[in-house]
Tab-separated table of C-alpha atoms and ligand atoms in Angstrom:
chain	number	residue	atom	x	y	z
A	80	UNK	CA	13.802	-15.526	-17.422
A	81	UNK	CA	14.008	-15.262	-21.201
A	82	UNK	CA	16.607	-13.356	-23.084
A	83	UNK	CA	15.775	-12.869	-26.826
A	84	UNK	CA	18.523	-11.877	-29.237
A	85	UNK	CA	18.148	-9.762	-32.463
A	86	UNK	CA	20.185	-12.127	-34.644
A	87	UNK	CA	20.140	-15.832	-35.167
A	88	UNK	CA	23.086	-18.005	-34.118
A	89	UNK	CA	25.348	-15.300	-32.796
A	90	UNK	CA	27.540	-17.600	-30.833
A	91	UNK	CA	29.966	-15.038	-29.243
A	92	UNK	CA	26.979	-13.014	-27.993
A	93	UNK	CA	25.365	-16.104	-26.567
A	94	UNK	CA	28.552	-17.152	-24.836
A	95	UNK	CA	29.157	-13.689	-23.485
A	96	UNK	CA	25.484	-13.501	-22.027
A	97	UNK	CA	25.740	-16.964	-20.561
A	98	UNK	CA	29.202	-16.393	-18.882
A	99	UNK	CA	27.847	-13.138	-17.374
A	100	UNK	CA	24.739	-14.928	-16.026
A	101	UNK	CA	27.039	-17.645	-14.574
A	102	UNK	CA	29.756	-15.346	-13.071
A	103	UNK	CA	27.761	-12.381	-11.914
A	104	UNK	CA	24.439	-14.040	-10.849
A	105	UNK	CA	25.453	-17.859	-10.526
A	106	UNK	CA	22.604	-18.705	-12.951
A	107	UNK	CA	22.530	-21.717	-15.317
A	108	UNK	CA	21.222	-21.086	-18.710
A	109	UNK	CA	20.521	-22.726	-22.001
A	110	UNK	CA	19.739	-21.863	-25.588
A	111	UNK	CA	16.176	-22.740	-26.713
A	112	UNK	CA	14.178	-22.563	-29.949
A	113	UNK	CA	15.237	-23.649	-33.483
A	114	UNK	CA	16.995	-20.502	-34.476
A	115	UNK	CA	19.132	-20.120	-31.458
A	116	UNK	CA	17.869	-16.672	-30.524
A	117	UNK	CA	16.393	-17.349	-26.999
A	118	UNK	CA	18.498	-17.940	-23.870
A	119	UNK	CA	16.402	-19.438	-21.044
A	120	UNK	CA	17.373	-18.894	-17.399
A	121	UNK	CA	15.336	-21.361	-15.300
A	122	UNK	CA	14.749	-20.979	-11.561
A	123	UNK	CA	14.859	-17.945	-9.331
A	124	UNK	CA	16.083	-14.795	-11.070
A	125	UNK	CA	14.792	-12.133	-8.496
A	126	UNK	CA	18.439	-11.105	-7.927
A	127	UNK	CA	19.222	-10.561	-11.568
A	128	UNK	CA	19.344	-6.897	-12.790
A	129	UNK	CA	17.506	-7.260	-16.139
A	130	UNK	CA	18.718	-3.853	-17.372
A	131	UNK	CA	22.233	-5.303	-17.479
A	132	UNK	CA	21.006	-7.600	-20.171
A	133	UNK	CA	18.583	-5.325	-21.872
A	134	UNK	CA	21.462	-2.885	-22.429
A	135	UNK	CA	23.672	-5.351	-24.240
A	136	UNK	CA	23.957	-4.678	-27.970
A	137	UNK	CA	22.236	-7.553	-29.860
A	138	UNK	CA	19.642	-8.142	-27.192
A	139	UNK	CA	16.108	-7.558	-28.412
A	140	UNK	CA	14.144	-8.067	-25.106
A	141	UNK	CA	14.345	-9.604	-21.640
A	142	UNK	CA	11.250	-11.114	-19.912
A	143	UNK	CA	11.641	-12.081	-16.485
A	144	UNK	CA	8.608	-14.300	-16.563
A	145	UNK	CA	8.752	-15.026	-12.842
A	146	UNK	CA	7.779	-12.014	-10.779
A	147	UNK	CA	10.543	-10.206	-8.908
A	148	UNK	CA	8.135	-10.000	-5.921
A	149	UNK	CA	8.079	-13.691	-5.087
A	150	UNK	CA	6.278	-13.469	-1.624
A	151	UNK	CA	3.740	-10.779	-2.633
A	152	UNK	CA	2.822	-12.583	-5.839
A	153	UNK	CA	-0.428	-14.220	-6.272
A	154	UNK	CA	1.260	-17.203	-7.857
A	155	UNK	CA	1.336	-19.350	-4.787
A	156	UNK	CA	-1.428	-17.919	-2.638
A	157	UNK	CA	-4.920	-16.587	-3.417
A	158	UNK	CA	-5.715	-14.165	-0.595
A	159	UNK	CA	-4.094	-13.054	2.679
A	160	UNK	CA	-6.540	-12.574	5.535
A	161	UNK	CA	-5.484	-10.428	8.499
A	162	UNK	CA	-7.251	-10.503	11.857
A	163	UNK	CA	-6.955	-6.958	13.095
A	164	UNK	CA	-8.630	-7.775	16.298
A	165	UNK	CA	-10.877	-10.788	17.128
A	166	UNK	CA	-13.800	-10.695	14.599
A	167	UNK	CA	-12.247	-7.975	12.456
A	168	UNK	CA	-10.989	-9.769	9.320
A	169	UNK	CA	-9.443	-7.862	6.498
A	170	UNK	CA	-8.916	-9.428	3.167
A	171	UNK	CA	-11.716	-11.821	3.135
A	172	UNK	CA	-13.968	-11.984	0.080
A	173	UNK	CA	-17.070	-11.561	2.255
A	174	UNK	CA	-16.204	-8.544	4.212
A	175	UNK	CA	-15.293	-4.837	3.861
A	176	UNK	CA	-13.312	-3.079	6.593
A	177	UNK	CA	-13.744	0.578	7.188
A	178	UNK	CA	-11.110	2.557	8.936
A	179	UNK	CA	-11.922	6.115	9.991
A	180	UNK	CA	-10.671	8.973	12.230
A	181	UNK	CA	-8.957	12.261	12.214
A	182	UNK	CA	-5.860	13.002	9.975
A	183	UNK	CA	-4.090	14.123	13.240
A	184	UNK	CA	-4.764	13.493	16.784
A	185	UNK	CA	-5.033	16.939	18.226
A	186	UNK	CA	-6.426	16.734	21.748
A	187	UNK	CA	-8.112	14.359	24.241
A	188	UNK	CA	-11.619	15.950	23.346
A	189	UNK	CA	-11.057	15.778	19.602
A	190	UNK	CA	-9.909	12.202	19.749
A	191	UNK	CA	-12.700	11.034	21.817
A	192	UNK	CA	-15.485	12.857	19.906
A	193	UNK	CA	-14.183	11.517	16.671
A	194	UNK	CA	-13.826	7.982	18.010
A	195	UNK	CA	-17.494	8.175	19.081
A	196	UNK	CA	-18.428	9.139	15.439
A	197	UNK	CA	-16.555	6.190	14.121
A	198	UNK	CA	-18.174	3.822	16.600
A	199	UNK	CA	-21.645	5.148	15.963
A	200	UNK	CA	-21.241	4.316	12.298
A	201	UNK	CA	-20.677	0.703	13.225
A	202	UNK	CA	-17.199	0.267	11.855
A	203	UNK	CA	-14.202	-1.287	13.532
A	204	UNK	CA	-10.944	0.560	12.936
A	205	UNK	CA	-9.968	3.981	14.301
A	206	UNK	CA	-7.321	5.994	12.608
A	207	UNK	CA	-5.305	8.846	14.006
A	208	UNK	CA	-1.870	10.358	13.110
A	209	UNK	CA	0.509	11.046	15.855
A	210	UNK	CA	3.541	11.531	13.576
A	211	UNK	CA	2.657	13.583	10.559
A	212	UNK	CA	4.607	13.900	7.325
A	213	UNK	CA	3.846	17.493	6.381
A	214	UNK	CA	4.905	19.146	3.090
A	215	UNK	CA	6.347	22.191	4.858
A	216	UNK	CA	8.300	22.215	8.082
A	217	UNK	CA	6.238	24.813	9.914
A	218	UNK	CA	2.947	22.876	9.713
A	219	UNK	CA	1.524	20.913	12.765
A	220	UNK	CA	3.609	17.729	12.823
A	221	UNK	CA	1.582	15.739	15.331
A	222	UNK	CA	1.357	14.992	19.206
A	223	UNK	CA	3.791	12.180	19.098
A	224	UNK	CA	3.656	9.561	21.907
A	225	UNK	CA	1.048	11.596	23.741
A	226	UNK	CA	-1.225	11.251	20.709
A	227	UNK	CA	-0.639	7.598	20.476
A	228	UNK	CA	-1.798	7.244	24.130
A	229	UNK	CA	-5.028	9.067	23.297
A	230	UNK	CA	-5.534	6.794	20.325
A	231	UNK	CA	-5.140	3.679	22.349
A	232	UNK	CA	-7.451	5.009	25.066
A	233	UNK	CA	-10.158	5.719	22.551
A	234	UNK	CA	-9.701	2.401	20.795
A	235	UNK	CA	-10.060	0.523	24.105
A	236	UNK	CA	-12.947	2.647	25.327
A	237	UNK	CA	-15.061	1.979	22.049
A	238	UNK	CA	-13.716	-1.451	21.276
A	239	UNK	CA	-11.992	-0.654	18.015
A	240	UNK	CA	-8.669	-1.678	16.376
A	241	UNK	CA	-6.430	1.327	15.749
A	242	UNK	CA	-3.971	2.447	13.028
A	243	UNK	CA	-1.219	5.140	13.126
A	244	UNK	CA	1.649	6.162	10.991
A	245	UNK	CA	5.462	5.560	11.741
A	246	UNK	CA	7.767	7.841	9.866
A	247	UNK	CA	11.035	6.461	10.971
A	248	UNK	CA	12.586	3.307	12.261
A	249	UNK	CA	12.342	4.179	15.963
A	250	UNK	CA	8.773	5.056	15.503
A	251	UNK	CA	7.900	1.605	14.261
A	252	UNK	CA	8.279	-0.027	17.804
A	253	UNK	CA	6.548	2.970	19.346
A	254	UNK	CA	3.573	2.945	17.113
A	255	UNK	CA	3.428	-0.900	17.307
A	256	UNK	CA	3.308	-0.668	21.117
A	257	UNK	CA	0.143	1.512	21.073
A	258	UNK	CA	-1.638	0.733	17.781
A	259	UNK	CA	-2.920	-2.496	16.196
A	260	UNK	CA	-1.783	-1.560	12.645
A	261	UNK	CA	1.243	0.472	11.674
A	262	UNK	CA	0.916	2.715	8.673
A	263	UNK	CA	3.803	3.524	6.321
A	264	UNK	CA	3.002	6.734	4.450
A	265	UNK	CA	3.190	7.356	0.709
A	266	UNK	CA	6.230	9.391	1.060
A	267	UNK	CA	8.174	6.682	2.793
A	268	UNK	CA	7.158	3.877	0.509
A	269	UNK	CA	10.717	3.557	-0.810
A	270	UNK	CA	12.413	4.108	2.588
A	271	UNK	CA	14.008	0.849	2.610
A	272	UNK	CA	15.487	0.886	5.949
A	273	UNK	CA	12.022	1.701	7.297
A	274	UNK	CA	10.596	-1.235	5.302
A	275	UNK	CA	13.097	-3.554	6.667
A	276	UNK	CA	12.283	-2.454	10.171
A	277	UNK	CA	8.508	-2.937	9.390
A	278	UNK	CA	9.505	-6.513	8.332
A	279	UNK	CA	10.783	-7.198	11.810
A	280	UNK	CA	7.613	-5.860	13.423
A	281	UNK	CA	4.927	-8.383	14.396
A	282	UNK	CA	1.942	-6.169	13.912
A	283	UNK	CA	0.070	-5.731	10.683
A	284	UNK	CA	1.609	-2.969	8.444
A	285	UNK	CA	-0.352	-0.882	6.016
A	286	UNK	CA	1.842	0.373	3.251
A	287	UNK	CA	0.553	3.351	1.147
A	288	UNK	CA	1.448	3.603	-2.512
A	289	UNK	CA	4.141	6.121	-3.289
A	290	UNK	CA	3.215	9.342	-5.147
A	291	UNK	CA	4.754	8.253	-8.406
A	292	UNK	CA	5.321	4.463	-7.759
A	293	UNK	CA	4.418	1.863	-10.362
A	294	UNK	CA	2.420	-1.246	-9.099
A	295	UNK	CA	5.653	-3.169	-9.460
A	296	UNK	CA	7.555	-0.815	-7.327
A	297	UNK	CA	4.706	-0.850	-4.810
A	298	UNK	CA	4.830	-4.627	-4.628
A	299	UNK	CA	8.517	-4.716	-4.401
A	300	UNK	CA	8.220	-2.396	-1.338
A	301	UNK	CA	5.680	-4.680	0.247
A	302	UNK	CA	8.194	-7.532	-0.612
A	303	UNK	CA	10.686	-5.923	1.742
A	304	UNK	CA	8.294	-6.250	4.612
A	305	UNK	CA	7.329	-9.756	3.779
A	306	UNK	CA	10.962	-10.838	3.329
A	307	UNK	CA	11.577	-9.662	6.845
A	308	UNK	CA	9.069	-12.278	8.081
A	309	UNK	CA	6.059	-10.033	8.579
A	310	UNK	CA	3.307	-11.554	6.481
A	311	UNK	CA	0.598	-9.141	7.656
A	312	UNK	CA	0.985	-6.536	4.911
A	313	UNK	CA	-1.943	-4.385	3.640
A	314	UNK	CA	-1.579	-2.303	0.472
A	315	UNK	CA	-3.191	1.173	0.380
A	316	UNK	CA	-3.989	2.818	-2.881
A	317	UNK	CA	-4.179	6.562	-2.175
A	318	UNK	CA	-3.869	8.152	-5.473
A	319	UNK	CA	-0.806	9.111	-7.591
A	320	UNK	CA	0.471	12.352	-8.934
A	321	UNK	CA	-0.484	13.194	-12.403
A	322	UNK	CA	-0.895	16.328	-14.421
A	323	UNK	CA	-4.391	16.746	-12.950
A	324	UNK	CA	-4.677	19.613	-10.364
A	325	UNK	CA	-8.488	19.682	-9.545
A	326	UNK	CA	-8.230	16.538	-7.397
A	327	UNK	CA	-5.339	16.429	-4.984
A	328	UNK	CA	-4.079	13.057	-6.318
A	329	UNK	CA	-5.435	10.738	-9.104
A	330	UNK	CA	-6.917	7.626	-7.627
A	331	UNK	CA	-5.714	4.786	-9.763
A	332	UNK	CA	-8.921	2.792	-9.801
A	333	UNK	CA	-7.504	0.330	-12.339
A	334	UNK	CA	-4.797	-0.755	-9.847
A	335	UNK	CA	-7.617	-2.503	-7.880
A	336	UNK	CA	-8.274	-5.254	-10.385
A	337	UNK	CA	-4.584	-5.253	-11.548
A	338	UNK	CA	-3.188	-5.652	-7.920
A	339	UNK	CA	-5.868	-8.340	-7.325
A	340	UNK	CA	-4.371	-10.294	-10.197
A	341	UNK	CA	-0.800	-9.581	-9.154
A	342	UNK	CA	-0.865	-10.258	-5.470
A	343	UNK	CA	-2.801	-12.005	-2.621
A	344	UNK	CA	-2.343	-9.020	-0.128
A	345	UNK	CA	-5.376	-7.089	0.957
A	346	UNK	CA	-6.023	-3.754	-0.753
A	347	UNK	CA	-7.520	-0.662	0.998
A	348	UNK	CA	-8.468	2.475	-0.812
A	349	UNK	CA	-7.901	5.977	0.792
A	350	UNK	CA	-10.606	8.232	-0.862
A	351	UNK	CA	-9.619	11.228	1.340
A	352	UNK	CA	-6.069	12.042	0.210
A	353	UNK	CA	-6.867	11.589	-3.454
A	354	UNK	CA	-10.173	13.589	-3.463
A	355	UNK	CA	-8.667	16.361	-1.410
A	356	UNK	CA	-12.186	17.829	-0.841
A	357	UNK	CA	-14.760	16.424	1.630
A	358	UNK	CA	-17.594	16.545	-0.781
A	359	UNK	CA	-15.814	14.317	-3.366
A	360	UNK	CA	-14.760	11.688	-0.786
A	361	UNK	CA	-18.000	9.743	-0.815
A	362	UNK	CA	-18.267	8.971	-4.517
A	363	UNK	CA	-14.576	8.145	-4.527
A	364	UNK	CA	-14.917	5.759	-1.786
A	365	UNK	CA	-17.957	3.916	-3.466
A	366	UNK	CA	-15.912	3.643	-6.653
A	367	UNK	CA	-13.138	1.973	-4.677
A	368	UNK	CA	-15.478	-0.652	-3.193
A	369	UNK	CA	-17.055	-1.266	-6.659
A	370	UNK	CA	-13.548	-1.720	-8.093
A	371	UNK	CA	-12.930	-4.408	-5.476
A	372	UNK	CA	-11.195	-2.906	-2.421
A	373	UNK	CA	-11.021	-4.921	0.748
A	374	UNK	CA	-11.296	-1.808	2.799
A	375	UNK	CA	-11.370	1.976	3.004
A	376	UNK	CA	-9.561	4.530	5.135
A	377	UNK	CA	-11.383	7.761	5.598
A	378	UNK	CA	-10.574	11.106	7.405
A	379	UNK	CA	-13.261	12.405	9.493
A	380	UNK	CA	-13.476	15.430	12.019
A	381	UNK	CA	-16.254	16.678	14.373
A	382	UNK	CA	-15.379	20.214	13.136
A	383	UNK	CA	-13.253	19.994	9.969
A	384	UNK	CA	-12.728	23.792	9.772
A	385	UNK	CA	-10.875	23.467	13.111
A	386	UNK	CA	-8.550	20.496	12.005
A	387	UNK	CA	-4.918	21.042	12.337
A	388	UNK	CA	-4.200	18.889	9.225
A	389	UNK	CA	-6.340	17.914	6.036
A	390	UNK	CA	-9.367	19.719	7.153
A	391	UNK	CA	-10.666	20.384	3.650
A	392	UNK	CA	-10.878	16.658	2.977
A	393	UNK	CA	-12.227	15.618	6.247
A	394	UNK	CA	-15.868	14.599	6.539
A	395	UNK	CA	-18.034	16.204	9.159
A	396	UNK	CA	-20.699	14.197	11.015
A	397	UNK	CA	-23.422	14.624	8.414
A	398	UNK	CA	-21.125	13.806	5.419
A	399	UNK	CA	-19.721	10.729	7.369
A	400	UNK	CA	-23.220	9.415	8.107
A	401	UNK	CA	-24.217	9.887	4.382
A	402	UNK	CA	-20.947	8.269	3.213
A	403	UNK	CA	-21.430	5.165	5.399
A	404	UNK	CA	-24.947	4.766	3.954
A	405	UNK	CA	-23.474	4.738	0.508
A	406	UNK	CA	-20.588	2.324	1.564
A	407	UNK	CA	-23.155	-0.137	3.037
A	408	UNK	CA	-25.334	0.018	-0.185
A	409	UNK	CA	-22.391	-0.519	-2.585
A	410	UNK	CA	-20.881	-3.228	-0.331
A	411	UNK	CA	-24.179	-5.114	-0.413
A	412	UNK	CA	-24.229	-4.851	-4.133
A	413	UNK	CA	-20.805	-6.474	-4.297
A	414	UNK	CA	-21.872	-9.014	-1.691
A	415	UNK	CA	-19.739	-7.855	1.134
A	416	UNK	CA	-20.758	-6.910	4.644
A	417	UNK	CA	-19.043	-3.946	6.461
A	418	UNK	CA	-17.080	-4.948	9.640
B	764	LIG	C1	-2.229	10.236	6.108
B	764	LIG	O1	-2.768	9.147	6.115
B	764	LIG	O2	-2.582	11.174	6.912
B	764	LIG	C2	-1.232	10.561	5.125
B	764	LIG	C3	-0.262	11.441	5.398
B	764	LIG	O3	-1.321	9.818	3.897
B	764	LIG	P1	-0.286	9.710	2.756
B	764	LIG	O4	0.973	9.073	3.281
B	764	LIG	O5	-0.983	8.793	1.767
B	764	LIG	O6	-0.142	11.072	2.214
B	765	LIG	MN1	-4.154	13.225	6.159
């Protein structure tokens, strides 16, 4: 970490800062540069609150240099590859994983029909929400454990890995008992107890970007899971809140190359929740692949008009087939095969 002062040779200020570093954070420091304006703090400074120093009168800037997300950082690792089930590898340069299924699991028939649609398209991960974070308390909030049973049954029947969301700590174990991947939703990205619990889980966890989270906050949230010993973390860019109201959320496409540079973790794009309308999902998905996503997660439904949640953005059979054609074409253009 580097602390740059406004003035040259301000000995009392330098002493004050160095004492604070030593006493509060147990950090050694030394003065560097000819004019005595830069205090260098070598080693790990992830525990240092840089705002404390930024707010000191006479400090011009503070640069952590080292990333505060040590485990998520790309510094020591190029890519993390996660085997979701034998033969289904997420995060490899050569492959693209597509996850699809209903927003909510609604009934045995709906789950089976949707799983068949996913399987027919030749992709390998089935999604389905059993615990639903809904904006209002009166909306359908999922089938709970009964839904997870239907998801597992469909996954086994069609030979696909499964993913479902956990909204609280108790649900992490429950979802992990039934599904291959545990999803943490956008609204829970900064639920730190939930992240710690996900860190203790031994199944892959897909963390969705918070509605107004910066990429640094996103990676720090992932860091909680990694720090708990769970190294199978998947990031999901699902759009952020901006002033724009035509699309449901604004897909931050630039986050793909940026995250690729910042972290080794696999990155999935969710074109459904950002587009908000089924007819916009395909092009959004294709843009995600072109920007370097390792995977996509897409909401589909045999009869979107009957869906109990997110029907307007769910692809029907025809849209799903067409979207998969586009996905295969763009994947080929970026030299990836769809698993
Ligand atoms: C979902 O995947 O159905 C969902 C609720 O997503 P998000 O947390 O991104 O809103
Ligand atoms: Mn949804």
